[in-house]
Short mmCIF file of C-alpha atoms (C1' of nucleotides) in Angstrom, two decimals:
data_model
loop_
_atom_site.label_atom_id
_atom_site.label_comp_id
_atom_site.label_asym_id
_atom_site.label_seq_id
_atom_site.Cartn_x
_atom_site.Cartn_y
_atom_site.Cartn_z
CA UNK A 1 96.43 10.72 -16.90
CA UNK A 2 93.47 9.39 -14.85
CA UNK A 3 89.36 10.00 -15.06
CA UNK A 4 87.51 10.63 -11.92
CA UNK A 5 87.74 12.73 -8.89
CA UNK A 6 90.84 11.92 -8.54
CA UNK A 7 91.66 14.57 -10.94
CA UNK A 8 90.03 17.52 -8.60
CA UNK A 9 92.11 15.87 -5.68
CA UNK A 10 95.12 16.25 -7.84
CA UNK A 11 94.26 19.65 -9.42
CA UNK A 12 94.53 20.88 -5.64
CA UNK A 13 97.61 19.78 -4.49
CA UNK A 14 99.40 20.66 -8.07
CA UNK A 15 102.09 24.02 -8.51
CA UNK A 16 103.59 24.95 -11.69
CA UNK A 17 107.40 25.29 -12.46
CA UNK A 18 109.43 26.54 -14.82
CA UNK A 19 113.18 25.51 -15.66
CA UNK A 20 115.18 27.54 -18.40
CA UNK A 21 116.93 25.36 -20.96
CA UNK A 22 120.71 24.09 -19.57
CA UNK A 23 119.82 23.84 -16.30
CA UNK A 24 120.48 20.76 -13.92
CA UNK A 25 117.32 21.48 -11.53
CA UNK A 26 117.44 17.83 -9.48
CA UNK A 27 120.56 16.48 -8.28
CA UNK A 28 121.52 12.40 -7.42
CA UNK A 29 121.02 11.77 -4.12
CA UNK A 30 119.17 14.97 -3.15
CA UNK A 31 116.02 14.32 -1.57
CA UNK A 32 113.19 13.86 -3.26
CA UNK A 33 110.15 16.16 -2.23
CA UNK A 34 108.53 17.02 -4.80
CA UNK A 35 106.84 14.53 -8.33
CA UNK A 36 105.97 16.16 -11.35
CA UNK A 37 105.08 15.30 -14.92
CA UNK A 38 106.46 17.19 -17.95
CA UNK A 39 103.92 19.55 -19.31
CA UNK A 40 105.87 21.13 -21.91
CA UNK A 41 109.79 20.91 -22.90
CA UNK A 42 112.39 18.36 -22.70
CA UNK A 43 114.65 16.74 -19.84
CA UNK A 44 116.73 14.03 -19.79
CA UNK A 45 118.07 11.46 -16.94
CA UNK A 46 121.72 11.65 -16.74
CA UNK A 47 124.48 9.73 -14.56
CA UNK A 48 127.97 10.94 -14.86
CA UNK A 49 131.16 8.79 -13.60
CA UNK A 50 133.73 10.56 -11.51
CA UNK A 51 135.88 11.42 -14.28
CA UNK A 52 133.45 13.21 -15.98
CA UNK A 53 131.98 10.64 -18.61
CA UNK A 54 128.15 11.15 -19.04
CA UNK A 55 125.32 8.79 -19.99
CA UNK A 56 122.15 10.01 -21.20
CA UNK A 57 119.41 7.59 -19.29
CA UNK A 58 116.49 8.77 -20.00
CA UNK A 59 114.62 11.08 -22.38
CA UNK A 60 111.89 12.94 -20.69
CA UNK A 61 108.74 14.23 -23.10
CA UNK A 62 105.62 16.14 -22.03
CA UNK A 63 103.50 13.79 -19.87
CA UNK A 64 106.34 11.63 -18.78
CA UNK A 65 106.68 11.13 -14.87
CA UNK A 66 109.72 12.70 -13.06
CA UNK A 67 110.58 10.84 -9.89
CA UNK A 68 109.23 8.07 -8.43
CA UNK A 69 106.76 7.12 -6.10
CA UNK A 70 108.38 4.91 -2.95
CA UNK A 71 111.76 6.41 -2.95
CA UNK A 72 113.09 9.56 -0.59
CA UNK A 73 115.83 10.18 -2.77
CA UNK A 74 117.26 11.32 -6.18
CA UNK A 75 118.48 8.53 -8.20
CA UNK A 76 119.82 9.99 -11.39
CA UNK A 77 120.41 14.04 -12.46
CA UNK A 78 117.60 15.94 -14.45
CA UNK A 79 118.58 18.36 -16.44
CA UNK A 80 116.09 20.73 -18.44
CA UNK A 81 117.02 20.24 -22.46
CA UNK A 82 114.96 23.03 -23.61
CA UNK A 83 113.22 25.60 -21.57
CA UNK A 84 110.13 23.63 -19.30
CA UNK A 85 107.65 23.20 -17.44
CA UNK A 86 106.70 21.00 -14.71
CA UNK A 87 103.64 19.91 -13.16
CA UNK A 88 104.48 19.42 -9.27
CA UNK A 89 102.84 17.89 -6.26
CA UNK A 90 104.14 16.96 -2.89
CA UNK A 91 105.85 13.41 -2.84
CA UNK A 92 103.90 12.16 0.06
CA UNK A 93 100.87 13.04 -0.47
CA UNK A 94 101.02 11.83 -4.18
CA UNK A 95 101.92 8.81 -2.48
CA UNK A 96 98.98 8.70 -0.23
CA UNK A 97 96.78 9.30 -3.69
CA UNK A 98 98.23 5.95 -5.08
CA UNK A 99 97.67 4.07 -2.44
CA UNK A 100 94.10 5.19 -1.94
CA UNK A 101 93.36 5.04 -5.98
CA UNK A 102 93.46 1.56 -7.42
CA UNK A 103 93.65 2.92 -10.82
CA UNK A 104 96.45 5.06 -10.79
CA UNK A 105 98.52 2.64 -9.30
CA UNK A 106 97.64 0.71 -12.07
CA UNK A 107 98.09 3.11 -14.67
CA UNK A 108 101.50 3.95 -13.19
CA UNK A 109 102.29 0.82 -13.26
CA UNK A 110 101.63 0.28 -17.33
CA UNK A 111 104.09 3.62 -17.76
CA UNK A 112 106.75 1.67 -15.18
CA UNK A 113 106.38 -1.03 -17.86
CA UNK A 114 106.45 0.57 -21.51
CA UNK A 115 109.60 2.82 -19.55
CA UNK A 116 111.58 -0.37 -19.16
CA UNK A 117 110.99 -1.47 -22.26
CA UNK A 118 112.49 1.49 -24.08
CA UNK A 119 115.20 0.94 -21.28
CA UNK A 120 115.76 -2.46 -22.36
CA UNK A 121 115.58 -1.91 -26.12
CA UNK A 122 118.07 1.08 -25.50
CA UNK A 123 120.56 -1.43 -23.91
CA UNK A 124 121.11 -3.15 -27.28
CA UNK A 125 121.66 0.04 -28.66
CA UNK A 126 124.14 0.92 -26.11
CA UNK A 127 125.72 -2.53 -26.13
CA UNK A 128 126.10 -3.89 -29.61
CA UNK A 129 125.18 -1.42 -32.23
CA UNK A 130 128.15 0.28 -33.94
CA UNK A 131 128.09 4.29 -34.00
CA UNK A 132 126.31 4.46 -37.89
CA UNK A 133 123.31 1.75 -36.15
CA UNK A 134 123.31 4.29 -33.33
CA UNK A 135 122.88 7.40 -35.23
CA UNK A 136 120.40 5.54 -37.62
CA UNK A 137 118.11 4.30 -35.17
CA UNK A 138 118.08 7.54 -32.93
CA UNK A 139 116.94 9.19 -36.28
CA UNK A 140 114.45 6.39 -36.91
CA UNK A 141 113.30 6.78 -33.67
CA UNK A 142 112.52 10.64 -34.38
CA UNK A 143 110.49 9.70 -37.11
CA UNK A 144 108.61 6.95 -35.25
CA UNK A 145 107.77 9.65 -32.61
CA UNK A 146 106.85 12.48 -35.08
CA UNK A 147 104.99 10.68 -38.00
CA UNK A 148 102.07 10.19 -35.67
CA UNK A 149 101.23 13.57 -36.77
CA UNK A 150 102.07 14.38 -39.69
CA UNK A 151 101.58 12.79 -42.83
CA UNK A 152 104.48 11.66 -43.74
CA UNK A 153 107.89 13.80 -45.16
CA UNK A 154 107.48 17.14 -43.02
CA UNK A 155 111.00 17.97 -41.75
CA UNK A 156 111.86 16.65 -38.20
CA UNK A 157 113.27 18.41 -34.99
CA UNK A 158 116.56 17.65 -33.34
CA UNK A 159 115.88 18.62 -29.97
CA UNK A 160 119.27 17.89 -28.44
CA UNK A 161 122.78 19.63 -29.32
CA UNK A 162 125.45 17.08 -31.26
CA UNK A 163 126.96 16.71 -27.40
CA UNK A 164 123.46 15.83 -26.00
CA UNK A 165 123.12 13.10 -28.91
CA UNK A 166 126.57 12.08 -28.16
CA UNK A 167 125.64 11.16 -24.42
CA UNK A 168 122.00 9.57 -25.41
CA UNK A 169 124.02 7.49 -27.41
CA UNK A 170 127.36 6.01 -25.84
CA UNK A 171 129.50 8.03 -28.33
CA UNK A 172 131.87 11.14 -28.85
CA UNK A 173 130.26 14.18 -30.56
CA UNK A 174 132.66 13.86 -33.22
CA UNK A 175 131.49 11.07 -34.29
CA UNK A 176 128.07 11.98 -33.88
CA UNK A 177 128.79 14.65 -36.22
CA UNK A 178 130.57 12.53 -38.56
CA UNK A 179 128.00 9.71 -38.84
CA UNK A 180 125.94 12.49 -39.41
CA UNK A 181 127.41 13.71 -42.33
CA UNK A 182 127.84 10.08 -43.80
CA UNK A 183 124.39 9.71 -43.82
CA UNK A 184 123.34 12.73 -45.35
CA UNK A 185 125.90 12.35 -48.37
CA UNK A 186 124.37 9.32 -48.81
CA UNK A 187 121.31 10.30 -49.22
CA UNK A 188 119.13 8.96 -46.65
CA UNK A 189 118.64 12.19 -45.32
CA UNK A 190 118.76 15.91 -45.67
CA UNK A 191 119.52 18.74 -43.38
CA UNK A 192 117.92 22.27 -43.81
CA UNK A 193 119.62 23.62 -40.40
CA UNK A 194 121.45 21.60 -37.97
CA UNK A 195 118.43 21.73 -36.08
CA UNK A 196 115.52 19.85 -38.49
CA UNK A 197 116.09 17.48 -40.71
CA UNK A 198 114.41 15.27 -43.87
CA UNK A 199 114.28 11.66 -44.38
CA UNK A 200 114.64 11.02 -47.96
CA UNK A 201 114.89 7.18 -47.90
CA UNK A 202 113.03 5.99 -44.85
CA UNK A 203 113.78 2.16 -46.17
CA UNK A 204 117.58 2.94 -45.96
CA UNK A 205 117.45 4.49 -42.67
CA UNK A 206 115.73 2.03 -40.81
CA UNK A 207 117.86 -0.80 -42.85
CA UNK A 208 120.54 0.73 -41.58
CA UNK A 209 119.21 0.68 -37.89
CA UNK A 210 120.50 -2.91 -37.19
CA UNK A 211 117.35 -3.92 -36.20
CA UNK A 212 114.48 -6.98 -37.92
CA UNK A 213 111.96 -5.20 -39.83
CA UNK A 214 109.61 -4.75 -36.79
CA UNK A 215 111.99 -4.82 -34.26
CA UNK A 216 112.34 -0.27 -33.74
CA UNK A 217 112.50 1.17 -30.23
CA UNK A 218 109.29 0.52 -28.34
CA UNK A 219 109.56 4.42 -27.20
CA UNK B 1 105.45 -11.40 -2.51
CA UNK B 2 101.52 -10.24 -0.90
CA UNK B 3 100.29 -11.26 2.35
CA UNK B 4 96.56 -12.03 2.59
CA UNK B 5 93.46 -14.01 1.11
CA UNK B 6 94.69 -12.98 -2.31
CA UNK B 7 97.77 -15.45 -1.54
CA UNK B 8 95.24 -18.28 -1.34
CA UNK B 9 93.62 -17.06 -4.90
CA UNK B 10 97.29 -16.91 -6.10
CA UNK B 11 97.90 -20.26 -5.10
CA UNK B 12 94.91 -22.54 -6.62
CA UNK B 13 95.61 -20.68 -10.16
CA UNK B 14 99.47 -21.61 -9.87
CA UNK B 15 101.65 -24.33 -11.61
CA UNK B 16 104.73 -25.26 -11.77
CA UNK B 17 107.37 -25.94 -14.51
CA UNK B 18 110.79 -26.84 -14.98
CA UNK B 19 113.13 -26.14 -17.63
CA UNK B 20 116.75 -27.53 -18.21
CA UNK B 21 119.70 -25.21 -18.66
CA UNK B 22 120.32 -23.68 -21.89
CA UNK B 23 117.01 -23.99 -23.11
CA UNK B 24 115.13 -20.69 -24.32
CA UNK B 25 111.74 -20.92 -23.76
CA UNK B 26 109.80 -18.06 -24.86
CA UNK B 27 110.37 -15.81 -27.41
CA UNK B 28 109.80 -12.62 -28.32
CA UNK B 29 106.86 -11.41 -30.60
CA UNK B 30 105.00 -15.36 -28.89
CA UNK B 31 101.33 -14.78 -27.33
CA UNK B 32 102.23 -14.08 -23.66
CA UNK B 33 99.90 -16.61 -21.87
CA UNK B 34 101.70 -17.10 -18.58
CA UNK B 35 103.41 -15.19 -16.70
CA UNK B 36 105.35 -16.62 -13.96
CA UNK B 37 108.03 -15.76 -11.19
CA UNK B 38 111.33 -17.60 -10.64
CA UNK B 39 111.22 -19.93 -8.04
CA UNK B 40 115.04 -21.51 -8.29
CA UNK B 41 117.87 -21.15 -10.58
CA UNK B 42 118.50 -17.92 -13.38
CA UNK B 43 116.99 -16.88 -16.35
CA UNK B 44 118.20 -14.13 -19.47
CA UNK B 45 116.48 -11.99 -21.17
CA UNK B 46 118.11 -11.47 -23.91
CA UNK B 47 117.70 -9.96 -27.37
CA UNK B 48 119.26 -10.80 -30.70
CA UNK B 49 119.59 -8.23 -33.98
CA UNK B 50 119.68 -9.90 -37.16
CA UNK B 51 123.25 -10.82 -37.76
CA UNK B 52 123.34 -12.45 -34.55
CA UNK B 53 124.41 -9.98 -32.22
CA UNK B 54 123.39 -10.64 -28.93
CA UNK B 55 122.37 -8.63 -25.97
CA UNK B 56 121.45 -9.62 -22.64
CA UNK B 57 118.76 -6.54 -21.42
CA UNK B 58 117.50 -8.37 -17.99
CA UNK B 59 119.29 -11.21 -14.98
CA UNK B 60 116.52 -12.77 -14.00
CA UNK B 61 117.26 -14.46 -10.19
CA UNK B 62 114.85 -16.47 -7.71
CA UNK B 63 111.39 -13.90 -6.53
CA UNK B 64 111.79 -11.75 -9.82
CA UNK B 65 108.87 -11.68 -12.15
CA UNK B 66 108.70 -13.20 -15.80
CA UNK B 67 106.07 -11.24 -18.42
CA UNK B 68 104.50 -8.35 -18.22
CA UNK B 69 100.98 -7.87 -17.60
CA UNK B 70 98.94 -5.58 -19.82
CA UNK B 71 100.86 -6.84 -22.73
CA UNK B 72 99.73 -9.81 -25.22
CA UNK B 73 103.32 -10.29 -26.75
CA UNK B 74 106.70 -11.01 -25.65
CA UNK B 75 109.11 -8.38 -26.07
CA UNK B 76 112.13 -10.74 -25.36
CA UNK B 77 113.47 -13.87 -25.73
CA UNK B 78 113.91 -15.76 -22.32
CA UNK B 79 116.98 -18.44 -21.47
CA UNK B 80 117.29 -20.65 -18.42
CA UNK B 81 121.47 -20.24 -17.68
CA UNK B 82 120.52 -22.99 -15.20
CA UNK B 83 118.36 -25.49 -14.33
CA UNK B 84 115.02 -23.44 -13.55
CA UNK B 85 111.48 -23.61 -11.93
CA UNK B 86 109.12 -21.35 -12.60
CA UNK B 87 105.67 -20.73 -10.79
CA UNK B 88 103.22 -19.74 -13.64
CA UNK B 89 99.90 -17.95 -13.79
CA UNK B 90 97.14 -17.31 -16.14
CA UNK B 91 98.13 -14.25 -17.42
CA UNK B 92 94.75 -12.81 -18.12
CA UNK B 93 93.62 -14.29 -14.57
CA UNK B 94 96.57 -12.51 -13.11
CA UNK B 95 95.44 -9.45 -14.51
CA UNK B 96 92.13 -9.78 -13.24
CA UNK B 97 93.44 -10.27 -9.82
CA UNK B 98 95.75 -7.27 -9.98
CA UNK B 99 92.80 -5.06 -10.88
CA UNK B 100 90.95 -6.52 -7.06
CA UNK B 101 93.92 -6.15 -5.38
CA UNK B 102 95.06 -2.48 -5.25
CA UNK B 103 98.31 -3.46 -3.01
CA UNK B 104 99.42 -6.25 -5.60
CA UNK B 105 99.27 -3.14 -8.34
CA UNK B 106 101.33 -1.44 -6.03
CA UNK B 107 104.06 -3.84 -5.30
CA UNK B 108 104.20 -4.47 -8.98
CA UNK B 109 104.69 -1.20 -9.19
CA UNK B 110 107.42 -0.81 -7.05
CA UNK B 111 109.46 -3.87 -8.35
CA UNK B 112 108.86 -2.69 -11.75
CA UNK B 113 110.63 0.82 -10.63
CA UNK B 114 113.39 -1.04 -8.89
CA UNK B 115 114.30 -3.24 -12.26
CA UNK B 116 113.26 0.49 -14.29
CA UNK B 117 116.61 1.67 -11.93
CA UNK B 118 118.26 -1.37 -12.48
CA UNK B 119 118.43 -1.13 -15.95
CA UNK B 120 119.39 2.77 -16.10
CA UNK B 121 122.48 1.75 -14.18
CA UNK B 122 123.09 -0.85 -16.86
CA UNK B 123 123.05 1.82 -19.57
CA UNK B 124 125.74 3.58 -17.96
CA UNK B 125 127.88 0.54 -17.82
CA UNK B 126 126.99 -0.44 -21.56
CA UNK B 127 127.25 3.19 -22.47
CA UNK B 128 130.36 4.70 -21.32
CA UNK B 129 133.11 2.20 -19.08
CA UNK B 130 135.52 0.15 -20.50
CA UNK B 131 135.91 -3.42 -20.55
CA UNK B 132 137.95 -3.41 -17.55
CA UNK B 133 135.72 -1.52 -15.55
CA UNK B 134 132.86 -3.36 -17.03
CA UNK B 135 134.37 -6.71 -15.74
CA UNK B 136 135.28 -4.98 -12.51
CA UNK B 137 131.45 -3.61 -11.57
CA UNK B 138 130.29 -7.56 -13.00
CA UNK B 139 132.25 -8.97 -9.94
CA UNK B 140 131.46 -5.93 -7.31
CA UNK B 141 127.86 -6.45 -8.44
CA UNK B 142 128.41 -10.68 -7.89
CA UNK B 143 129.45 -9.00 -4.42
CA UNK B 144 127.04 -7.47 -3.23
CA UNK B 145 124.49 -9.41 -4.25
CA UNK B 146 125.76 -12.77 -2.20
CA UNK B 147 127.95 -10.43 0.88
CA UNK B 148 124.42 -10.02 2.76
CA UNK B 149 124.56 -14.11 3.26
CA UNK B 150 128.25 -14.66 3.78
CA UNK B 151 130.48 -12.73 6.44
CA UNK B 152 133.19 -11.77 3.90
CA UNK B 153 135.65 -13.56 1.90
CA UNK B 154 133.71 -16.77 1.23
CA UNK B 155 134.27 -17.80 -2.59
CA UNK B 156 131.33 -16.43 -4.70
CA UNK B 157 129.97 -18.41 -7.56
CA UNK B 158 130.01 -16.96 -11.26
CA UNK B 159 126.82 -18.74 -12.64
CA UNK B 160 127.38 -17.75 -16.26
CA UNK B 161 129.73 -18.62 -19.10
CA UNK B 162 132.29 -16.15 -20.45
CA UNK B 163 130.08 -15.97 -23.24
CA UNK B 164 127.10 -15.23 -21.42
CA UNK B 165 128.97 -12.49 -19.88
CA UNK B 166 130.23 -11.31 -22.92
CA UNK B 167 126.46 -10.68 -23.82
CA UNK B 168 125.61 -9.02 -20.77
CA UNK B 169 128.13 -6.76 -20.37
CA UNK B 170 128.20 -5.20 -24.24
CA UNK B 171 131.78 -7.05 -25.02
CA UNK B 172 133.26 -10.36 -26.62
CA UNK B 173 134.07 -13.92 -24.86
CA UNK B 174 137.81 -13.14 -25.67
CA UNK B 175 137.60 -9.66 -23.93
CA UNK B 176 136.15 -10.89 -20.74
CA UNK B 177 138.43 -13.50 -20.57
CA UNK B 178 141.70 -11.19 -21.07
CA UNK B 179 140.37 -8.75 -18.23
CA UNK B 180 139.52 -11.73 -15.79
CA UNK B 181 142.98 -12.95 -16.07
CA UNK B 182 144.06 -9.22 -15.61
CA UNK B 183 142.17 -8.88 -12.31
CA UNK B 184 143.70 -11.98 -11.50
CA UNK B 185 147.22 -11.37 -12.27
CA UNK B 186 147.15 -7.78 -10.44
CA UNK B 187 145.69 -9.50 -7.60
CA UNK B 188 142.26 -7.88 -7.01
CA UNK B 189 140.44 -11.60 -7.42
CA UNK B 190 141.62 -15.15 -7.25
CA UNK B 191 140.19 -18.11 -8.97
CA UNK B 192 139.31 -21.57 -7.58
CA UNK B 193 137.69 -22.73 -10.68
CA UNK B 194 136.20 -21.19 -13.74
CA UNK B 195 133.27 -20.71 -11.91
CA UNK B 196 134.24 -19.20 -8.46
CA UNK B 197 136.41 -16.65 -7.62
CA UNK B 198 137.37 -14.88 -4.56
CA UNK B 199 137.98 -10.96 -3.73
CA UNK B 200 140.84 -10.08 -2.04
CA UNK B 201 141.28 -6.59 -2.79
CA UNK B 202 137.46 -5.50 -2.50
CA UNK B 203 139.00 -1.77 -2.42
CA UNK B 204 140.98 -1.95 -5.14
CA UNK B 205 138.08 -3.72 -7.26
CA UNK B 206 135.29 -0.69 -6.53
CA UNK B 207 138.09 1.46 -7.41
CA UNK B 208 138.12 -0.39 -10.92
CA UNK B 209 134.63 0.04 -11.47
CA UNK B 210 134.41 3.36 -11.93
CA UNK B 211 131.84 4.42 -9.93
CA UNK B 212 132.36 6.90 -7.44
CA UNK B 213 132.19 5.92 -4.19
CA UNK B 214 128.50 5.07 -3.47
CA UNK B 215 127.81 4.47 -6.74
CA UNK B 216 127.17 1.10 -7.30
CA UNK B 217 124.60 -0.84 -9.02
CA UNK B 218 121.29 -0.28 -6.95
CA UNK B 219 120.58 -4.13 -8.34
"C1'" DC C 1 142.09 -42.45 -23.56
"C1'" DG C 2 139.60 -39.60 -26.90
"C1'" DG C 3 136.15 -36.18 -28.40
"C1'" DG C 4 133.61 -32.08 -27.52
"C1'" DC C 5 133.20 -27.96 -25.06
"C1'" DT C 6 134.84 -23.90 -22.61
"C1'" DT C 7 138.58 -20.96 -21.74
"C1'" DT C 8 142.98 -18.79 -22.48
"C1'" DT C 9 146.35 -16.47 -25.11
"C1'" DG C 10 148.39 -14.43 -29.22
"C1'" DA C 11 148.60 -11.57 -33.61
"C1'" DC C 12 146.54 -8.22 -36.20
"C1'" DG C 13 143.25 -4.76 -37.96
"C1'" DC C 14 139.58 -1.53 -37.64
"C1'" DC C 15 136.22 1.46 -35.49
"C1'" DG C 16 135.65 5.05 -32.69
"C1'" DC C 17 138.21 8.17 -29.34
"C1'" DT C 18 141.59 11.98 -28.77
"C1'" DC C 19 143.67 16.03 -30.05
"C1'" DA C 20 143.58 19.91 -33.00
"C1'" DA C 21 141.98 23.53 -35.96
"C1'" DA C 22 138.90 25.74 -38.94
"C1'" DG C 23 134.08 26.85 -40.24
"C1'" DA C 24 129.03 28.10 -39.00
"C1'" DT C 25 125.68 30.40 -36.29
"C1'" DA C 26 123.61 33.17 -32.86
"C1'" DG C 27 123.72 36.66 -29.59
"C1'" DT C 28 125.66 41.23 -27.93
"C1'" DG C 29 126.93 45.79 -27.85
"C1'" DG C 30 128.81 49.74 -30.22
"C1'" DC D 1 124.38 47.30 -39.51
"C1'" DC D 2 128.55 45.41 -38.49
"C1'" DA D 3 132.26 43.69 -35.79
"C1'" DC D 4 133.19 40.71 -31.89
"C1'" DT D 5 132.62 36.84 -29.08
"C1'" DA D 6 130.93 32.51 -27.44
"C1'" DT D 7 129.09 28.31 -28.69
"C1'" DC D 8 128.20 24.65 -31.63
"C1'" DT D 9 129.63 21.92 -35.53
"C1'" DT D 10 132.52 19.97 -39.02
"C1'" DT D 11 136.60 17.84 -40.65
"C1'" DG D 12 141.25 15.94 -40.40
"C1'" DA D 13 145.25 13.13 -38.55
"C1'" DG D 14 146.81 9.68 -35.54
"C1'" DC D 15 146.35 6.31 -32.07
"C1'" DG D 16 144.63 2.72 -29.01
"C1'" DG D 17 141.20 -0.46 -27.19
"C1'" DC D 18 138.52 -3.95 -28.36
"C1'" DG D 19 136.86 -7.13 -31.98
"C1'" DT D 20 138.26 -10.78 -35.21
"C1'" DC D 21 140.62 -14.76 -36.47
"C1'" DA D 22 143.32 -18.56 -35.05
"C1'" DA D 23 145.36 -22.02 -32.24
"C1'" DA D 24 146.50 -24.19 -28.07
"C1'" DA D 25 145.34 -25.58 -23.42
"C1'" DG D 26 142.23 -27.17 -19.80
"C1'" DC D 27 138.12 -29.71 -18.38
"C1'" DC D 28 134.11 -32.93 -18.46
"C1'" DC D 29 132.08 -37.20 -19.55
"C1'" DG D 30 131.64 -41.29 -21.93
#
DNA sequence: CGGGCTTTTGACGCCGCTCAAAGATAGTGG
DNA sequence: CCACTATCTTTGAGCGGCGTCAAAAGCCCG
């Protein structure tokens, strides 16, 4: 994340933690002790209503930031998606680091930036897109995130369940599940479990996003 | 928004410009050359998909920040709703400055994480409530904002267009005009004009929003 | 007074939600 | 190894909220 001595300082005040996969492990409106960074896993950012409707806010990968600096308390749930692992340190005194290290104030400033961009982008998913747009650009998105490494066709993982999707994307798991299927008779993808998935027609998929050629999630 | 010599710098690399209501003056995917902070009057950011759909991602109001730095493009297209002044900066000289001036990093920092929160609420709204409840946290959140000023009841202005609603708040011009009128005829809000209104069941509104009790927009 | 704009209201249709049931899949214990 | 269960997923039928289309009403400004 950084490059100096900083590190060492870090390295010191740092603990491990594990979270098993399911589990709601910080709670809005608890205090907020402890930062950490992903190391390995996934999490997501929730908000529920009082009746039980539940938004998906944020998608946390390894090295993504958990918390934030300048705040005592917890402002939306985390709940581990798979089993993880978390990088901790003390809130304060990650706080004193900051202020006493130009640079990763900086640098946490860049990740405060690219993070509302996604946000932003995601908000004209949330608000306009129809449920097929949805499904095709979290798919698109997948592939965005994954192609970096391989070359190009290798099948993809779904990390999240059909209700998970359903709650990243402002829709019902049924029709989640039935967008799904519509897509994959179609042939603009392929499913070898429910789990990992092919793109057959990349052109079709992100056609089908909604968005201008180069306009994809900034994620 | 600082408080030192770095004010002074701030000051001989500012200028000031004025745009006239309705006019959108940067767009996304331009060279980002300025950026700039609002000095009067409100701003959209807004982003269109390519049938026209329109979504308005960020409310920009008088001390918040225009542009990013540490990015050469603009990711969204930017209305004045009103009249506006802007205070504009070099961007690259800006960026400079932020590198000397480790507490300027850091309040970007934390403004960026308020807006980051900001927006996460607004993906609940867009996400999961219906237009009713939508329309219902628009006016609590048109409550809030001006309450601090006023004692209680004053009339609070509505500075945007059902359209421009419409856009914000993920719905159509017809659909935010049918719920206003709802509000209206159940007697949570009263209308002087098209443009300000009056609570006069604040209970019964936050009630209609959804949230639970605390809930609200952190905005 | 007249023309353009915003807003309101109505009628209707469709997309996505709700309710329901059956089909996969994985994990557990006999 | 095979029930047996719990969980996740798929698919269907029906409905309702919100979008679409249309027209009338209110408002601003010349």
């Amino acid at each position: 994340m950084c490059d100096d001595q900083e590190l060492a300082r870090l390295d010191r005040m740092k603990s491990y933690r594990t979270i098993k996969a399911g589990e709601t492990f910080l709670w809005r409106g608890d205090p907020l002790v402890q930062l950490s960074s992903v190391v390995r896993g996934i999490a997501t950012l929730n908000k529920t209503l009082e009746d039980g409707r539940t938004q998906v806010v944020g998608l946390l990968l390894p090295s993504d930031f958990v918390g934030r600096p300048g705040r005592s308390e917890i402002g939306f749930d985390v709940t581990a998606v798979t089993d993880l692992t978390l990088c901790c340190f003390d809130r304060q005194e990650f706080e004193r680091l900051v202020q006493e290290t130009p640079r990763l104030a900086q640098r946490m400033l860049e990740m405060a930036l690219d993070e509302l961009d996604s946000a932003r982008e995601w908000m004209v998913l949330l608000g306009r897109k129809t449920a097929r747009e949805k499904i095709a650009s979290f798919l698109d998105m997948l592939v965005r995130r994954t192609r970096v490494k391989d070359g190009q066709l290798e099948p993809i993982a779904l990390p999240l369940t059909r209700d998970e999707i359903a709650n990243f994307l402002g829709l019902t798991l049924e029709t989640v599940s039935r967008q799904l299927s519509i897509l994959r008779k179609e042939g603009l993808v392929e499913f070898q479990d429910r789990r990992h998935f092919v793109v057959l027609d990349l052109a079709a998929l992100q056609e089908a996003t909604g968005d201008d050629a180069d306009g994809g999630m900034i994620v």
